[in-house]
Coordinates of C-alpha atoms in Angstrom, one line a residue:
M229 CA 92.3 72.2 156.8
T230 CA 90.1 74.1 159.2
N231 CA 90.8 77.5 161.0
N232 CA 90.8 75.8 163.9
C233 CA 94.5 74.6 163.2
L234 CA 95.5 78.2 162.6
I235 CA 95.1 79.0 166.2
V236 CA 97.5 77.9 168.6
H237 CA 96.8 78.0 172.4
I238 CA 100.3 79.2 173.8
P239 CA 100.9 77.0 177.4
D240 CA 101.8 78.6 180.5
Q241 CA 105.0 76.9 180.6
Q242 CA 107.8 75.9 178.1
P243 CA 107.1 72.3 177.1
Y244 CA 109.8 69.8 177.4
D245 CA 110.3 67.2 175.0
L246 CA 108.7 64.3 176.9
H247 CA 111.9 62.0 176.9
H248 CA 114.5 64.7 177.7
Q249 CA 112.8 66.7 181.0
P250 CA 115.1 68.6 182.9
T251 CA 116.2 66.9 186.0
E252 CA 117.5 67.8 189.5
S253 CA 120.1 65.7 191.2
V254 CA 119.2 64.5 194.8
F255 CA 120.2 62.5 197.8
A256 CA 117.8 59.4 198.5
S257 CA 118.1 56.2 201.0
A258 CA 116.2 53.1 201.4
I259 CA 114.6 53.4 204.8
N260 CA 113.0 51.0 207.1
P261 CA 109.3 51.1 206.4
K262 CA 108.6 51.2 210.2
H263 CA 110.4 54.4 210.4
A264 CA 108.9 56.1 207.4
N265 CA 106.4 58.3 209.1
Q266 CA 109.1 59.5 211.8
I267 CA 111.8 60.1 209.1
V268 CA 109.6 61.9 206.7
R269 CA 108.3 64.0 209.6
R270 CA 111.9 65.1 210.7
L271 CA 113.0 65.3 207.4
N272 CA 110.3 67.9 206.1
Q273 CA 111.3 70.1 209.2
I274 CA 114.9 70.2 208.7
V275 CA 114.8 70.1 204.7
P276 CA 111.9 70.8 203.0
L277 CA 111.7 70.5 199.3
D278 CA 110.4 73.9 198.5
D279 CA 111.3 74.0 194.7
L280 CA 110.1 70.2 194.4
R281 CA 106.7 70.4 195.9
H282 CA 105.8 68.1 193.0
V283 CA 107.8 65.7 193.7
K284 CA 106.8 62.9 196.2
R285 CA 109.2 62.3 199.0
I286 CA 108.9 58.6 199.4
Q287 CA 109.4 55.9 196.5
K288 CA 107.6 52.6 196.9
N289 CA 109.0 49.7 195.1
V290 CA 108.0 46.3 195.3
L291 CA 110.8 43.6 194.9
E292 CA 111.1 40.0 194.1
G293 CA 109.0 37.8 196.3
G294 CA 106.8 40.9 197.3
E295 CA 109.4 42.5 199.8
I296 CA 108.3 46.2 200.0
Q297 CA 111.1 48.9 199.7
L298 CA 110.6 52.3 200.6
L299 CA 113.0 55.0 199.4
V300 CA 113.0 58.6 200.7
I301 CA 114.6 61.8 199.3
L302 CA 117.0 63.3 201.9
C303 CA 117.7 66.8 200.3
V304 CA 118.7 68.4 197.3
A305 CA 122.2 67.7 195.9
S306 CA 124.5 70.6 195.7
E307 CA 125.7 71.4 192.1
G308 CA 129.4 70.4 192.0
N309 CA 129.7 69.1 195.3
N310 CA 127.9 65.5 195.5
Q311 CA 129.7 64.9 199.2
L312 CA 128.0 63.7 201.9
D313 CA 129.5 66.8 203.7
S314 CA 127.5 69.3 202.1
M315 CA 124.6 68.1 204.0
P316 CA 123.1 70.3 206.6
P317 CA 124.3 69.1 210.4
H318 CA 120.6 67.8 211.7
L319 CA 120.3 65.7 208.6
Q320 CA 123.7 63.9 209.4
E321 CA 122.7 63.1 212.6
L322 CA 119.3 62.1 211.2
I323 CA 121.4 59.6 208.5
S324 CA 123.4 58.4 211.6
S325 CA 120.6 57.7 213.9
Y326 CA 118.8 55.7 211.5
Q327 CA 122.0 54.2 209.6
L328 CA 120.7 55.7 206.3
S329 CA 123.2 54.9 203.2
P330 CA 122.4 58.1 200.6
F331 CA 122.9 57.9 196.9
I332 CA 122.3 60.5 194.4
T333 CA 119.5 59.9 192.1
K334 CA 117.3 62.1 189.4
V335 CA 114.0 63.9 189.9
C336 CA 112.1 65.9 187.4
K337 CA 112.3 69.3 188.0
Y338 CA 109.5 70.9 186.9
V339 CA 105.8 70.2 187.2
A340 CA 104.2 68.1 184.6
T341 CA 101.6 69.7 182.4
S342 CA 100.1 66.8 180.6
K343 CA 99.3 63.4 181.5
E344 CA 101.9 62.0 179.4
E345 CA 104.4 64.3 180.7
W346 CA 103.7 62.7 184.2
Q347 CA 104.0 59.3 183.0
E348 CA 107.4 60.0 181.8
Q349 CA 108.5 61.8 184.9
C350 CA 107.0 58.9 186.8
K351 CA 109.8 56.7 185.2
F352 CA 112.3 58.8 187.2
W353 CA 110.9 59.4 190.5
P354 CA 106.9 59.5 191.6
T355 CA 105.6 63.3 191.2
S356 CA 102.0 64.5 191.2
Y357 CA 99.8 65.7 188.6
H358 CA 96.9 67.8 189.2
P359 CA 95.0 68.2 185.8
R360 CA 93.8 71.9 185.1
T361 CA 90.4 72.3 186.2
Y362 CA 89.2 75.5 184.4
N363 CA 89.0 76.1 180.3
I364 CA 88.8 79.4 178.9
D365 CA 87.1 79.1 175.3
G366 CA 89.7 78.0 173.0
I367 CA 91.9 76.2 174.9
T368 CA 90.8 73.2 174.4
G369 CA 89.7 74.0 170.4
F370 CA 87.5 76.9 168.7
S371 CA 84.7 76.1 166.8
E372 CA 84.8 76.9 162.8
E373 CA 82.4 80.4 163.8
D374 CA 84.8 81.1 166.7
S375 CA 88.0 80.6 164.2
Q376 CA 86.1 82.7 161.7
S377 CA 85.6 85.4 164.4
V378 CA 89.0 85.3 165.7
L379 CA 90.7 85.5 162.0
K380 CA 88.2 88.4 161.4
F381 CA 89.3 90.5 164.2
M382 CA 93.2 89.7 163.7
Q383 CA 92.8 91.2 160.2
S384 CA 91.5 94.0 161.7
A385 CA 94.5 94.3 163.5
V386 CA 96.6 93.9 160.8
E387 CA 95.0 96.4 158.4
L388 CA 95.2 98.8 161.1
A389 CA 99.0 98.3 161.8
K390 CA 100.0 98.8 157.9
S391 CA 97.7 101.8 157.6
N392 CA 100.0 104.6 158.0
D393 CA 103.3 104.7 156.1
L394 CA 105.5 102.6 158.6
V395 CA 104.4 99.2 159.8
V396 CA 103.5 99.3 163.7
N397 CA 102.0 97.0 166.1
A398 CA 98.4 97.5 166.5
A399 CA 95.8 96.6 169.0
V400 CA 91.9 95.9 168.9
I401 CA 90.0 95.0 172.0
V402 CA 86.8 93.0 171.5
D403 CA 83.9 92.2 173.8
P404 CA 83.5 88.4 172.7
S405 CA 79.9 88.3 174.2
T406 CA 78.6 90.9 171.6
K407 CA 81.7 90.4 169.1
E408 CA 81.9 94.4 169.1
I409 CA 85.2 96.6 168.9
I410 CA 85.7 98.1 172.3
S411 CA 88.8 100.3 171.1
S412 CA 91.6 99.8 168.6
A413 CA 94.8 101.6 168.6
C414 CA 98.5 101.9 167.1
D415 CA 102.0 102.8 168.4
Q416 CA 102.3 106.0 169.3
I417 CA 105.5 106.1 170.6
Y418 CA 105.9 108.9 167.9
A419 CA 103.3 111.3 166.9
W420 CA 102.8 115.0 165.9
N421 CA 99.8 115.7 168.4
S422 CA 98.8 114.7 171.6
C423 CA 95.3 114.5 173.2
K424 CA 95.2 115.0 176.8
D425 CA 91.6 114.7 177.6
D426 CA 89.0 112.9 176.0
S427 CA 88.6 115.1 172.7
C428 CA 90.4 112.6 170.8
Y429 CA 87.7 110.3 171.5
G430 CA 85.3 110.1 168.8
K431 CA 81.5 108.2 169.4
P432 CA 81.6 104.7 170.2
E433 CA 80.1 103.6 166.7
S434 CA 83.4 105.3 165.2
F435 CA 85.7 102.8 166.2
S436 CA 84.8 100.0 163.8
S437 CA 84.3 102.4 160.8
H438 CA 87.4 103.2 160.1
L439 CA 88.4 99.7 160.0
N440 CA 85.9 98.6 157.5
I441 CA 86.0 94.7 158.6
S442 CA 82.9 93.8 156.2
S443 CA 85.1 94.8 153.2
T444 CA 88.5 94.1 154.2
C445 CA 88.1 90.9 155.7
D446 CA 86.7 87.7 154.0
P447 CA 87.2 84.4 156.1
H448 CA 88.0 82.9 152.6
E449 CA 90.6 84.7 151.7
P450 CA 94.4 83.0 151.6
L451 CA 95.6 85.6 154.8
H452 CA 96.5 82.9 157.1
S453 CA 99.3 79.8 156.5
N454 CA 99.9 76.9 159.0
S455 CA 103.7 77.5 158.3
S456 CA 104.5 80.9 159.5
S457 CA 107.7 81.4 160.3
N458 CA 109.1 82.9 163.4
W459 CA 111.9 84.6 161.4
L460 CA 110.6 87.9 159.6
K461 CA 112.3 88.9 156.5
Q462 CA 111.8 92.6 157.5
P463 CA 113.2 94.2 160.8
Y464 CA 110.0 96.2 161.1
T465 CA 112.0 98.8 163.2
G466 CA 108.7 101.2 164.0
V467 CA 107.0 98.2 166.0
A468 CA 107.4 99.3 169.6
C469 CA 107.1 96.2 171.5
L470 CA 109.9 94.7 169.4
Y471 CA 112.4 97.6 169.9
I472 CA 111.4 99.0 173.2
R473 CA 114.1 101.6 173.3
R474 CA 114.8 102.7 169.7
W475 CA 112.4 105.9 170.9
A476 CA 115.4 107.1 173.2
E477 CA 117.8 107.0 169.8
H478 CA 116.2 110.3 168.3
P479 CA 116.6 113.6 169.0
S480 CA 114.0 115.7 170.8
H481 CA 112.1 118.6 168.9
P482 CA 111.3 120.9 171.8
H483 CA 109.7 123.8 169.4
S484 CA 107.6 121.8 167.9
S485 CA 104.4 119.6 168.4
Y486 CA 106.5 116.3 167.7
F487 CA 106.8 114.3 170.8
W488 CA 107.8 110.6 171.7
H489 CA 106.6 108.7 174.8
P490 CA 108.3 105.3 175.7
L491 CA 104.9 103.9 177.1
R492 CA 102.3 104.4 174.1
H493 CA 102.7 100.8 173.0
A494 CA 99.5 100.1 171.1
A495 CA 98.2 97.8 173.7
T496 CA 98.2 100.5 176.3
V497 CA 96.9 103.0 174.1
A498 CA 94.1 100.5 173.2
I499 CA 93.6 100.7 177.1
E500 CA 93.5 103.9 177.4
S501 CA 90.9 104.5 174.6
S502 CA 88.8 101.7 176.0
A503 CA 88.8 104.0 179.4
A504 CA 88.0 107.0 177.4
R505 CA 85.1 105.2 175.8
D506 CA 83.8 104.5 179.3
R507 CA 83.9 108.1 180.4
N508 CA 81.9 109.2 177.3
L509 CA 79.3 106.4 177.7
F510 CA 78.7 106.8 181.4
P511 CA 80.0 110.6 182.0
S512 CA 77.6 110.5 185.7
E513 CA 79.0 107.3 187.2
G514 CA 82.7 108.5 188.2
T515 CA 85.5 106.5 188.9
N516 CA 85.0 105.9 192.5
E517 CA 86.6 102.5 193.1
A518 CA 84.7 102.2 196.2
S519 CA 81.7 102.2 194.0
Y520 CA 82.3 98.8 192.1
Q521 CA 81.1 95.4 193.1
E522 CA 84.2 93.5 193.7
L523 CA 84.1 89.8 192.4
D524 CA 86.6 87.2 193.4
S525 CA 89.9 88.0 192.0
E526 CA 91.4 84.6 192.7
N527 CA 91.4 82.5 189.8
A528 CA 88.6 84.7 188.2
S529 CA 89.8 84.7 184.7
W530 CA 90.1 80.4 184.7
T531 CA 86.6 79.8 183.9
S532 CA 84.4 77.4 181.6
S533 CA 81.4 80.1 181.6
P534 CA 81.3 82.4 178.7
A535 CA 82.9 85.6 179.1
K536 CA 82.6 86.8 182.9
R537 CA 80.3 89.1 184.1
Q538 CA 81.8 92.7 184.4
K539 CA 82.1 94.6 187.5
T540 CA 79.5 97.1 187.4
V541 CA 78.5 100.9 189.3
C542 CA 75.0 100.1 190.8
G543 CA 75.4 102.0 194.0
N544 CA 77.1 100.9 197.3
D545 CA 74.9 98.5 198.3
V546 CA 73.2 96.3 195.9
D547 CA 71.9 92.7 195.9
D548 CA 72.5 89.8 193.2
D549 CA 69.2 90.5 192.0
K550 CA 69.9 94.7 191.5
L551 CA 73.2 93.3 190.1
N552 CA 71.6 91.2 187.4
A553 CA 69.0 94.2 186.9
C554 CA 72.0 96.4 185.7
T555 CA 72.3 94.4 182.4
Q556 CA 70.0 95.3 179.7
P557 CA 68.3 92.1 178.0
S558 CA 70.2 93.3 174.5
G559 CA 73.5 92.5 176.4
Q560 CA 75.0 95.7 176.8
P561 CA 75.9 96.9 180.1
S562 CA 73.5 99.9 181.3
A563 CA 76.4 100.8 184.2
R564 CA 80.0 101.3 183.5
P565 CA 82.2 98.5 183.0
Y566 CA 85.0 97.3 185.4
L567 CA 88.3 98.0 183.5
C568 CA 88.4 95.3 180.5
T569 CA 87.2 92.5 182.5
G570 CA 86.2 89.7 180.4
Y571 CA 87.2 91.3 177.1
D572 CA 89.8 89.4 174.2
I573 CA 92.6 91.7 172.6
Y574 CA 94.3 91.4 169.4
L575 CA 97.8 92.2 168.9
V576 CA 99.8 91.8 165.6
W577 CA 102.9 91.5 167.4
E578 CA 103.6 89.6 171.2
P579 CA 103.6 92.1 173.7
C580 CA 106.6 93.1 175.8
A581 CA 106.5 92.5 179.5
M582 CA 105.1 96.2 180.0
C583 CA 102.1 95.6 178.1
A584 CA 101.6 92.3 178.9
M585 CA 101.2 93.3 182.9
A586 CA 98.8 96.0 181.8
L587 CA 96.6 93.4 180.2
V588 CA 96.9 91.6 183.7
H589 CA 95.9 94.7 185.6
Q590 CA 93.2 95.4 183.0
R591 CA 91.5 91.6 183.6
I592 CA 91.5 90.8 180.0
R593 CA 90.6 87.4 179.5
R594 CA 92.3 86.2 175.9
I595 CA 95.1 87.5 174.0
F596 CA 95.9 86.6 170.5
Y597 CA 99.0 87.6 168.5
A598 CA 100.0 87.0 165.1
F599 CA 103.9 87.2 165.1
P600 CA 106.2 86.4 168.0
N601 CA 108.7 89.0 169.5
P602 CA 111.9 87.3 169.8
N603 CA 113.4 90.5 171.4
A604 CA 111.0 91.1 174.5
G605 CA 108.5 88.8 173.9
A606 CA 106.4 88.2 177.0
L607 CA 103.9 85.7 176.2
G608 CA 105.8 82.9 174.9
S609 CA 108.8 83.8 172.8
V610 CA 111.2 85.1 175.7
H611 CA 108.8 84.9 179.4
R612 CA 105.6 83.2 179.9
L613 CA 104.0 86.0 182.0
Q614 CA 100.7 84.0 181.7
G615 CA 102.1 81.3 183.7
Q616 CA 103.0 83.4 187.0
K617 CA 101.3 82.1 189.6
S618 CA 101.9 84.9 192.1
L619 CA 99.8 87.1 189.7
N620 CA 96.3 87.9 190.8
H621 CA 94.7 87.5 187.5
H622 CA 95.6 85.2 184.7
Y623 CA 94.5 85.3 180.9
A624 CA 94.8 82.9 178.1
V625 CA 97.4 83.5 175.1
F626 CA 96.7 82.2 171.7
R627 CA 99.0 82.6 168.3
V628 CA 97.0 83.1 165.2
L629 CA 99.6 81.7 162.6
L630 CA 99.6 84.6 159.6
P631 CA 102.4 84.8 156.9
E632 CA 104.4 87.3 156.5
E633 CA 102.9 88.7 153.6
A634 CA 99.8 89.7 155.5
L635 CA 102.2 92.7 156.4
H636 CA 102.9 94.0 152.9
K637 CA 100.7 96.8 151.8
S638 CA 98.6 96.2 148.8
H639 CA 99.2 98.6 145.8
V640 CA 96.5 100.2 143.8

């Protein structure tokens, strides 16, 4: 078995049983082919199928003897009330004008996510299917080298999560083009001190030093398992994304350095640390948003090319040649990156909605997590935020299958 089997892509939508897909009841009727254009045009005006845009309005059947039969969807049937008098008045007038005979049938409720699903849907009623044209690295599988790299960084996150007395969530942000750790952090809902500036941030090279990747990660060690269960034996009450309101249950300590903050989940702290890294590496470039070169944000994250070129500060008026010159031959940016564009993040637990949205705003390219979050998971367990089409950025989500034993502390 290859390591590639241990990294599972979490699709944008909840997959359904091919033979038991959710359906919607609709009114339909046979129509005269000569009147098809007029009827469809009028139906689109008075009863558009806004929630069933993937469903074709017309179904064409070839009867015995070669006769053509056309069926048209009139409108969605109201739940618990399938009587004709529930139809809008204009639709009733249309039915009377063309002497239609409505009947109730079923159509598939959701867009097909695969060719096999689409073929099953068409057994109910014809639907449209548009295969995805994008491909972030990993959606169609990982090479052995890439799999080893993913497992290495995930183990770094796991080691960080259990480095303190209480097992918490941990996040590691990585630049996949250089395989460099950009920042890492644990949950900081509770802490004994607080940094209000960049004084907490060490030198850039210190990020990977405390992880000790070379000594703690052996790709051949049996850290992973292809039978990882969704149910964990331990409650892991210290994980902020699992218990997002747990911080409020603890009394305050106004006269001590002890503090808590409900927003300091591992992902958000890692984002903050990444920003602090940028400020330390590029202190003279400021944060004026107008100075960033704008990239196309629509569908920007879905690309088959390597990690998307980062937004950089090269002045206000810079052509493509100058923009390309802002990157050194070594691959290291010579100007400040734009947020976390093109980066990957490794999380021990599936993030909550707050963290998942923060990663959208940061333009993260791929998210890897090891354990599901049945309480508040935003990327597969409870919600699938990566499938929200209204968002202006989308990332790919993967689960790395690990056994719960990976979270156990080693005793010397």
